[in-house]
PDB file of C-alpha atoms in Angstrom:
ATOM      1  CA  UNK A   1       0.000   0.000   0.000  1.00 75.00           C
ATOM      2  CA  UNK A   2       1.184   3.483  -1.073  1.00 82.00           C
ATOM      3  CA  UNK A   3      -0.466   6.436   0.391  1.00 85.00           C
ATOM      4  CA  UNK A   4      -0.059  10.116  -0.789  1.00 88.00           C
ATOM      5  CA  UNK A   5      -2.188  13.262   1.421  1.00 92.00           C
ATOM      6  CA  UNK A   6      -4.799  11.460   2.599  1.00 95.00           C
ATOM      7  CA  UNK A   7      -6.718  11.736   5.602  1.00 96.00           C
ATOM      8  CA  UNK A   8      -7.969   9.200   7.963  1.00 97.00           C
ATOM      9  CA  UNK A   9     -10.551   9.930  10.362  1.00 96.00           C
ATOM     10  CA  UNK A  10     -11.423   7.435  13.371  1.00 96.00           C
ATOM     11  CA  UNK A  11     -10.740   4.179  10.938  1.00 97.00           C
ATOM     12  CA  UNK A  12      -9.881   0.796  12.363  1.00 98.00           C
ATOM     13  CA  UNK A  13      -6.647  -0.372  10.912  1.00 97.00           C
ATOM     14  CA  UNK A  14      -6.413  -3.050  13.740  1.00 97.00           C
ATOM     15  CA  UNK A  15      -5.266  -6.663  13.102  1.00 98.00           C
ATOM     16  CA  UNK A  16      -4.813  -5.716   9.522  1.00 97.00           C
ATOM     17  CA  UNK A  17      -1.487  -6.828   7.378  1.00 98.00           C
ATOM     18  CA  UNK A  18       0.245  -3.226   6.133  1.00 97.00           C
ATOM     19  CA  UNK A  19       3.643  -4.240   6.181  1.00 97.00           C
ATOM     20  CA  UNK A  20       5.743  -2.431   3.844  1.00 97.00           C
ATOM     21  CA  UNK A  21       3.244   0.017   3.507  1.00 97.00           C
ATOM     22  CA  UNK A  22       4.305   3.513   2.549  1.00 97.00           C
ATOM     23  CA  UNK A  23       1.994   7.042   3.310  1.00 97.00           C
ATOM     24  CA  UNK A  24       3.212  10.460   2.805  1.00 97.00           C
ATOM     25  CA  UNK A  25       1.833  13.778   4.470  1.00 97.00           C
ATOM     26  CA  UNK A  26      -1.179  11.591   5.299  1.00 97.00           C
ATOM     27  CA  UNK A  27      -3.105  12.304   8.301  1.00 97.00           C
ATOM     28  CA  UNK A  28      -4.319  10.067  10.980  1.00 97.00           C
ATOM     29  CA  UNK A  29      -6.898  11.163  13.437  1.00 96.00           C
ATOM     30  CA  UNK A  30      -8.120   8.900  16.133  1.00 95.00           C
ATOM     31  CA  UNK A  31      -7.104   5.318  14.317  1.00 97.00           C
ATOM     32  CA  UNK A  32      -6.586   2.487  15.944  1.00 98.00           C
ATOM     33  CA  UNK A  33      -3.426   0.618  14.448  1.00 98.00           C
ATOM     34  CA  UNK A  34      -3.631  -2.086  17.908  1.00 97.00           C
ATOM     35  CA  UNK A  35      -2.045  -5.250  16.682  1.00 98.00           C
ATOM     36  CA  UNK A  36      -1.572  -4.212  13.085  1.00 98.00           C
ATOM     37  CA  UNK A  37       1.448  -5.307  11.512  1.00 98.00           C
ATOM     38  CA  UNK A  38       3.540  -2.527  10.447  1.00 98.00           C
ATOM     39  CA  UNK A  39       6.834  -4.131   9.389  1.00 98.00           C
ATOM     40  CA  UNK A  40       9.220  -2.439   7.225  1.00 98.00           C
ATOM     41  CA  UNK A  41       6.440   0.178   7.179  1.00 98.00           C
ATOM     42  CA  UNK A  42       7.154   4.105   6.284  1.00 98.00           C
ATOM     43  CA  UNK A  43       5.630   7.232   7.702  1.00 98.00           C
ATOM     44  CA  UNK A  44       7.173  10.676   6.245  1.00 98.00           C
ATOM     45  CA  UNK A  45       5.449  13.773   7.131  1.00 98.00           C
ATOM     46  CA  UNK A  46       2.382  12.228   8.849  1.00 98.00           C
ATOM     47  CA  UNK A  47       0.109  13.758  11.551  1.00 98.00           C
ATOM     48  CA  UNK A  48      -1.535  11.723  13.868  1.00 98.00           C
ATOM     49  CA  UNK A  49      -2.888  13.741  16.147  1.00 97.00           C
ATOM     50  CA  UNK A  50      -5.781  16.588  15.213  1.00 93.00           C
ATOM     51  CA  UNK A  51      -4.101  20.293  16.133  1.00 89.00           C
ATOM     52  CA  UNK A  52      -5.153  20.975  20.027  1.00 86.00           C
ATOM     53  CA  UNK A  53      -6.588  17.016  20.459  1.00 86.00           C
ATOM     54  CA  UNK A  54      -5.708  15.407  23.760  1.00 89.00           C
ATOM     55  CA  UNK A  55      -5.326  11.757  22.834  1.00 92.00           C
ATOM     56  CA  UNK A  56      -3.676  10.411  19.727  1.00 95.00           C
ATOM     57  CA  UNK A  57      -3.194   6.951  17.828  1.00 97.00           C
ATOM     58  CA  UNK A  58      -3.322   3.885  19.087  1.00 98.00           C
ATOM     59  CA  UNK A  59      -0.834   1.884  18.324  1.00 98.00           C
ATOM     60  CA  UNK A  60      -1.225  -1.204  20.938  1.00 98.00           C
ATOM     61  CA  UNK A  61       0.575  -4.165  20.647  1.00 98.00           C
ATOM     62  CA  UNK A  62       1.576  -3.268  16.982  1.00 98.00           C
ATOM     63  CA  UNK A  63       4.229  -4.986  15.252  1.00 98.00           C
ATOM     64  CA  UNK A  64       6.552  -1.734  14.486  1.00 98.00           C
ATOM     65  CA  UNK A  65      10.032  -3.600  13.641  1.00 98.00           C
ATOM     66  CA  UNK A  66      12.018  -1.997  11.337  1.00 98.00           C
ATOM     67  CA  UNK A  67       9.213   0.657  10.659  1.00 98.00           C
ATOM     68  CA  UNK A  68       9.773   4.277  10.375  1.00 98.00           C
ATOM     69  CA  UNK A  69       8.061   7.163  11.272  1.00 98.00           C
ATOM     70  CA  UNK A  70      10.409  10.758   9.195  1.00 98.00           C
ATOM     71  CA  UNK A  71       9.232  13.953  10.725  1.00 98.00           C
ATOM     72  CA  UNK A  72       5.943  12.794  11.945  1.00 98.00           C
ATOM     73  CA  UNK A  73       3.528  14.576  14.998  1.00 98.00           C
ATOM     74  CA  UNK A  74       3.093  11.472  16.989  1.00 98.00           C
ATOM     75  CA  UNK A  75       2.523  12.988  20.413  1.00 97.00           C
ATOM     76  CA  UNK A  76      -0.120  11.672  22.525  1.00 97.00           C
ATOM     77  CA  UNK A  77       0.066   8.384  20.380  1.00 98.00           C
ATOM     78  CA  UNK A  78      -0.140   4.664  22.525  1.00 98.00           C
ATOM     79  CA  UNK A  79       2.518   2.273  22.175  1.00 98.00           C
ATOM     80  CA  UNK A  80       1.504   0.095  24.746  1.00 98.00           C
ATOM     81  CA  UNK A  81       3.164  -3.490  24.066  1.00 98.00           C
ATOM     82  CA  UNK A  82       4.371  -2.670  20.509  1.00 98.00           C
ATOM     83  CA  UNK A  83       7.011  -4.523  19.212  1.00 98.00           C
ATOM     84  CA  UNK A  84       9.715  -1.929  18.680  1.00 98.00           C
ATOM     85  CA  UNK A  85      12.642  -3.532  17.504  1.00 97.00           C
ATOM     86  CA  UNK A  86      14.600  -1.511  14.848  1.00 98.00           C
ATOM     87  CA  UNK A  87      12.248   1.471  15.071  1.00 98.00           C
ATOM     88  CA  UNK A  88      13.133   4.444  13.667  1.00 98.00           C
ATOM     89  CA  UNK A  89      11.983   7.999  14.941  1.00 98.00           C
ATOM     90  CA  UNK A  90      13.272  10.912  13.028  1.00 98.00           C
ATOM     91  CA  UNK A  91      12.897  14.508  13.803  1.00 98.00           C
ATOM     92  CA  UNK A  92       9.466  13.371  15.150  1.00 98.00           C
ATOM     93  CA  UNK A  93       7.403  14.748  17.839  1.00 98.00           C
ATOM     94  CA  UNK A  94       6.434  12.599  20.375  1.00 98.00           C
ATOM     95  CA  UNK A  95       5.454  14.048  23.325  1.00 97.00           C
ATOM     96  CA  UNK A  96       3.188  12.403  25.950  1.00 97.00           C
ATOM     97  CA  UNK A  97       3.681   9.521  23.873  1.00 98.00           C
ATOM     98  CA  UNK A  98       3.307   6.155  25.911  1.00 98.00           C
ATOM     99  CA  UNK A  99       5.605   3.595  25.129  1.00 98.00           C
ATOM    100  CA  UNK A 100       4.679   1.039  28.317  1.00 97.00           C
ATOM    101  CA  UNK A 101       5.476  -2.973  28.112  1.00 97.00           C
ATOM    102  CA  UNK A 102       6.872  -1.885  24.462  1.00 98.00           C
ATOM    103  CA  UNK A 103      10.082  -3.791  23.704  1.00 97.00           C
ATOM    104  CA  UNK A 104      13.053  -2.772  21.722  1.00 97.00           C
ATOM    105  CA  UNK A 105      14.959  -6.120  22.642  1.00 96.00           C
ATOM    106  CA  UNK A 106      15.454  -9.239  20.861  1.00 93.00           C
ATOM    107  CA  UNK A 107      15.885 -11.481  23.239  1.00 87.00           C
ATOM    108  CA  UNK A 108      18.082 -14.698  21.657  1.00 85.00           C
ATOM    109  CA  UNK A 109      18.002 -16.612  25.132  1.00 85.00           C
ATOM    110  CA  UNK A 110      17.527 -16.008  29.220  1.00 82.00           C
ATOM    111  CA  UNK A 111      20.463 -14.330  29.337  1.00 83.00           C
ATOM    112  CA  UNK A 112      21.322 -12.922  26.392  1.00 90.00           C
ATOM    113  CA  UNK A 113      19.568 -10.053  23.900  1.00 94.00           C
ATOM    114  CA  UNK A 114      20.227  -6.634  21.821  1.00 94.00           C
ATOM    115  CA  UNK A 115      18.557  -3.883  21.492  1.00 97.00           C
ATOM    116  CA  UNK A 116      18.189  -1.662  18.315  1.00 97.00           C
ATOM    117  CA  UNK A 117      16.539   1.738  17.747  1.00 98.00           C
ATOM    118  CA  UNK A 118      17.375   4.767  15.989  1.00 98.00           C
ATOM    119  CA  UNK A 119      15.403   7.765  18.029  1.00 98.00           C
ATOM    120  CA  UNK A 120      16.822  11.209  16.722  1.00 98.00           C
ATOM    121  CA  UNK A 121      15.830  14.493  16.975  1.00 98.00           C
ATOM    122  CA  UNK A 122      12.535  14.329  18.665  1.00 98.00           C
ATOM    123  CA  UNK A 123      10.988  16.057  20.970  1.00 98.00           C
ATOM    124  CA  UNK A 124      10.755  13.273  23.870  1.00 98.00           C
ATOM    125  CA  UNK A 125       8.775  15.084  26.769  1.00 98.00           C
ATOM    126  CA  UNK A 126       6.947  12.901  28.833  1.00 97.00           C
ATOM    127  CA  UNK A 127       7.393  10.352  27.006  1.00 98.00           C
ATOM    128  CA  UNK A 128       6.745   6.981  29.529  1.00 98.00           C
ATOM    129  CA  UNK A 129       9.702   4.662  28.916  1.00 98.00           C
ATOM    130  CA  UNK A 130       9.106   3.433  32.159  1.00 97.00           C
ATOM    131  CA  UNK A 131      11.576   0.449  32.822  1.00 97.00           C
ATOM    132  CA  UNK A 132      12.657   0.125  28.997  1.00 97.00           C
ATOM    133  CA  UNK A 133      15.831  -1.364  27.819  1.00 97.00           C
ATOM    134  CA  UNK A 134      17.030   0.396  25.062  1.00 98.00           C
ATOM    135  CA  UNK A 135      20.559  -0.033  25.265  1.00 97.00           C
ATOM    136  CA  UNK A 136      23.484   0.567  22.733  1.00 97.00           C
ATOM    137  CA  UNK A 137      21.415   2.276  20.388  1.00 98.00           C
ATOM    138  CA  UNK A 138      21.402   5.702  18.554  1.00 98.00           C
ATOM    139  CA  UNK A 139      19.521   8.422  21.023  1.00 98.00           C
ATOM    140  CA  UNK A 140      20.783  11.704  20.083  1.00 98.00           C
ATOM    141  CA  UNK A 141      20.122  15.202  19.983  1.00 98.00           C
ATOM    142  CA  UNK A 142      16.250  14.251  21.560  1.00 98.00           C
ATOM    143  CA  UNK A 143      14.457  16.297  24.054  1.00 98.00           C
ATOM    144  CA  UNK A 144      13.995  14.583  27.028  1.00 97.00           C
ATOM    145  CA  UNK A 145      12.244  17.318  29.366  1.00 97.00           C
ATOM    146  CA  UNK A 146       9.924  15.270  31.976  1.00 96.00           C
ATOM    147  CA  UNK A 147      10.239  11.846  30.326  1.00 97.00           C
ATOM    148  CA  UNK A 148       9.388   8.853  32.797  1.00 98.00           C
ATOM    149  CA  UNK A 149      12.648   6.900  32.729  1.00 98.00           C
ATOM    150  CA  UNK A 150      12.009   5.415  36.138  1.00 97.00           C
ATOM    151  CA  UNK A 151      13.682   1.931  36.351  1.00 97.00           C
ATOM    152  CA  UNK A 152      14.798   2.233  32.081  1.00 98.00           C
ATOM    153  CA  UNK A 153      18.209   1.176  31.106  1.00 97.00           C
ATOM    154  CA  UNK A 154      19.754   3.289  28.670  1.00 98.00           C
ATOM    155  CA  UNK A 155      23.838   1.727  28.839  1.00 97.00           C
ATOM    156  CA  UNK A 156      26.238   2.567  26.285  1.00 98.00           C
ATOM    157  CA  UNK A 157      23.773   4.290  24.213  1.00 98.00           C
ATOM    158  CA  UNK A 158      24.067   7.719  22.330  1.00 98.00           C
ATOM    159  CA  UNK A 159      22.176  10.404  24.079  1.00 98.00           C
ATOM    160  CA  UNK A 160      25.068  12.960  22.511  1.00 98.00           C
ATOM    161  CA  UNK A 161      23.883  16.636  22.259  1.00 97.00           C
ATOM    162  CA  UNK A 162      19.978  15.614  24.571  1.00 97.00           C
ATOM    163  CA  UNK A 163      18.337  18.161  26.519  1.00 96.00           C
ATOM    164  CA  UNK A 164      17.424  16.576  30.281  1.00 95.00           C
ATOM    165  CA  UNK A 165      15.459  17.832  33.053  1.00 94.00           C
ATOM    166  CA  UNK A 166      17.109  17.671  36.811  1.00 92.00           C
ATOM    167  CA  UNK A 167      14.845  14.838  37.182  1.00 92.00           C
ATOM    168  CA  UNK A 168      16.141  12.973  34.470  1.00 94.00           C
ATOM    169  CA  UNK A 169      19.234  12.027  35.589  1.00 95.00           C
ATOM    170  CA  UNK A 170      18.469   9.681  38.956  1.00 94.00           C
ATOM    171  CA  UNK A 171      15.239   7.797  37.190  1.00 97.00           C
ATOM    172  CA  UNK A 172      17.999   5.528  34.246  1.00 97.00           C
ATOM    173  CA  UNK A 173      20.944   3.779  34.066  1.00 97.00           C
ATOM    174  CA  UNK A 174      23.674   5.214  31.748  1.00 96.00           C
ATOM    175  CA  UNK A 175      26.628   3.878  32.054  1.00 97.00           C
ATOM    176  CA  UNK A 176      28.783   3.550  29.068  1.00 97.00           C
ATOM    177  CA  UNK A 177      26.320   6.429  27.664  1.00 97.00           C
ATOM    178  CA  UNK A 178      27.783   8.980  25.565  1.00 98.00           C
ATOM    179  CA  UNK A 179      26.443  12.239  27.071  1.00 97.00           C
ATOM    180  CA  UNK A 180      28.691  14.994  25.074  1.00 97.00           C
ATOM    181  CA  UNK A 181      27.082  18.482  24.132  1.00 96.00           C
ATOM    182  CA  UNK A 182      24.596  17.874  26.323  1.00 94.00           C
ATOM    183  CA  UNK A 183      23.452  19.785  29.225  1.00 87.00           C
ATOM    184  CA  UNK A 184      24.245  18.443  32.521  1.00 89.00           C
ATOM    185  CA  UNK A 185      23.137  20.024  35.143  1.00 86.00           C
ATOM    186  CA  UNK A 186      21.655  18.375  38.428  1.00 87.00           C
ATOM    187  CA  UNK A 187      23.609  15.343  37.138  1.00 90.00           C
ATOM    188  CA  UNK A 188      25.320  14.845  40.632  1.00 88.00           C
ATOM    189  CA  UNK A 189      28.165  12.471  40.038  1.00 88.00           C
ATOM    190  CA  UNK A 190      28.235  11.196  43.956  1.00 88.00           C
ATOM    191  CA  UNK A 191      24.617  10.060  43.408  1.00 90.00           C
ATOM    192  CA  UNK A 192      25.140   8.395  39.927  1.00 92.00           C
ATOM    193  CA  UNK A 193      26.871   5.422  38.496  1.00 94.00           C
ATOM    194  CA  UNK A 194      29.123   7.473  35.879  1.00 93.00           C
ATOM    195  CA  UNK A 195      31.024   4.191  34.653  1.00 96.00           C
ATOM    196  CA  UNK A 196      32.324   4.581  31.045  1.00 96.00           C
ATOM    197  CA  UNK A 197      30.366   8.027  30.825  1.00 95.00           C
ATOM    198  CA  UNK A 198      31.757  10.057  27.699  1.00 95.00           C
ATOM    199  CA  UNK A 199      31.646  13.776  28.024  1.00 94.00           C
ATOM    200  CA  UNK A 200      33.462  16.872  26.654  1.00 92.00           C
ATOM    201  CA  UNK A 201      35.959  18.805  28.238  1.00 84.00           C
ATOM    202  CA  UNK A 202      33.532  21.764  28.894  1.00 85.00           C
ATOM    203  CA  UNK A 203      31.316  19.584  30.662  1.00 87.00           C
ATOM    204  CA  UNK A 204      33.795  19.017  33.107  1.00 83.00           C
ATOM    205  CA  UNK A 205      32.725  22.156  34.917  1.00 79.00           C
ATOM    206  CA  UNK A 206      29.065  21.384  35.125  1.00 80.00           C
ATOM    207  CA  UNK A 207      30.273  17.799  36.945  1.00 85.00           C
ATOM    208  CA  UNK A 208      32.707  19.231  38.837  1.00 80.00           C
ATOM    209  CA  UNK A 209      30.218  22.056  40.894  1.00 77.00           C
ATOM    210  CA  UNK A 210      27.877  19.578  41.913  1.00 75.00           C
ATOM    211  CA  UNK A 211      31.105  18.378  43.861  1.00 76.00           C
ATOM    212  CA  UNK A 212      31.036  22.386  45.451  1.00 76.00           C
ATOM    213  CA  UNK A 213      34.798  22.734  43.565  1.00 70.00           C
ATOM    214  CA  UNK A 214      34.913  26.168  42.313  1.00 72.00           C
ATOM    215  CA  UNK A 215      36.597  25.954  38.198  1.00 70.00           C
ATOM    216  CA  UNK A 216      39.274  29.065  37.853  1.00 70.00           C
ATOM    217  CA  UNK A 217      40.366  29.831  34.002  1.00 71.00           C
ATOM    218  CA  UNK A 218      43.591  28.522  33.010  1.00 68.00           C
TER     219      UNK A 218
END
């Protein structure tokens, strides 16, 4: 299925097969996409939310692997228990978006999984990724002001050049996480596991006066 400015009002895409699908500057009001499966499916330029609405998509228990969404207004959407492995989300909004028992693991045995998601340049307030594993994957330059990271482990991923809010920094684990260009402050380095943390040299200060040392210039 190829899709070019359409609009969808209120229409049931549930259970339905639209892998591969493809839908341009389409917009999606109210649809219900719970348990569809969305494989290798592509979203550019799609709204999905009506301007001023309080509750977008549904996208419950979908099968998004290896989907992506390219500049798309996702906020307020449900991603309850979607299969998210390989999602992409590009320059996307996606505030208030609810990504609860959603996984972004593959996991090959008890032990032993991977993650993979590419979630760039989006605008990632409140955004629930309540105990998610997302780990080793590409999370840059997103907006994470009041996101619910409580219990989510974020290791050796990517969050390069992220905006955080104070109450950011205690709710994830992120060691191994590369945190350069990004704002750090209330990250309080006797509180948090810092293992393998990359930052810049400029970010040194912010670290450092959380410890009450006082930086002089060279």
């Amino acid at each position: 299925m190829s899709e070019d400015y359409e609009v969808f009002n209120e229409i049931d895409f549930s259970n339905q097969d639209l892998s591969e699908s493809h839908f341009k500057r389409c917009k999606f009001y109210r649809c219900d996409f719970g348990r569809a499966n969305l494989r290798e499916a592509r979203f550019v330029d799609c709204i999905f939310i009506k301007q001023g609405g309080i509750e977008g998509c549904h996208f419950n228990y979908s099968d998004l692997r290896d989907s992506s969404f390219i500049n798309c207004q996702l906020s307020m959407s449900n991603f309850t228990g979607a299969k998210c492995f390989g999602v992409e989300f590009k320059d996307c909004d996606l505030k208030g978006a609810n990504f609860i028992l959603a996984t972004f693991s593959n996991q090959v045995s008890n032990r032993m999984y991977f993650c993979s998601a590419y979630i760039t340049g989006c605008n990632l307030s409140y955004v629930n990724f309540e105990r998610q594993c997302i780990e080793k994957c590409d999370l840059f330059e997103n907006k994470w002001i009041g996101a619910n990271l409580q219990g989510a482990s974020l290791k050796e991923s990517d969050l390069s050049r992220g905006s955080f809010s104070e109450d950011c920094w205690s709710q994830f684990h992120m060691q191994g996480c590369n945190l350069s260009h990004s704002e750090l402050n209330g990250l309080d380095p006797r509180k948090i596991d810092l293992n393998g943390v990359k930052v810049c040299a400029w970010q040194q200060e912010q670290l450092l006066e959380q410890l009450g040392l006082i930086i002089l210039p060279d």
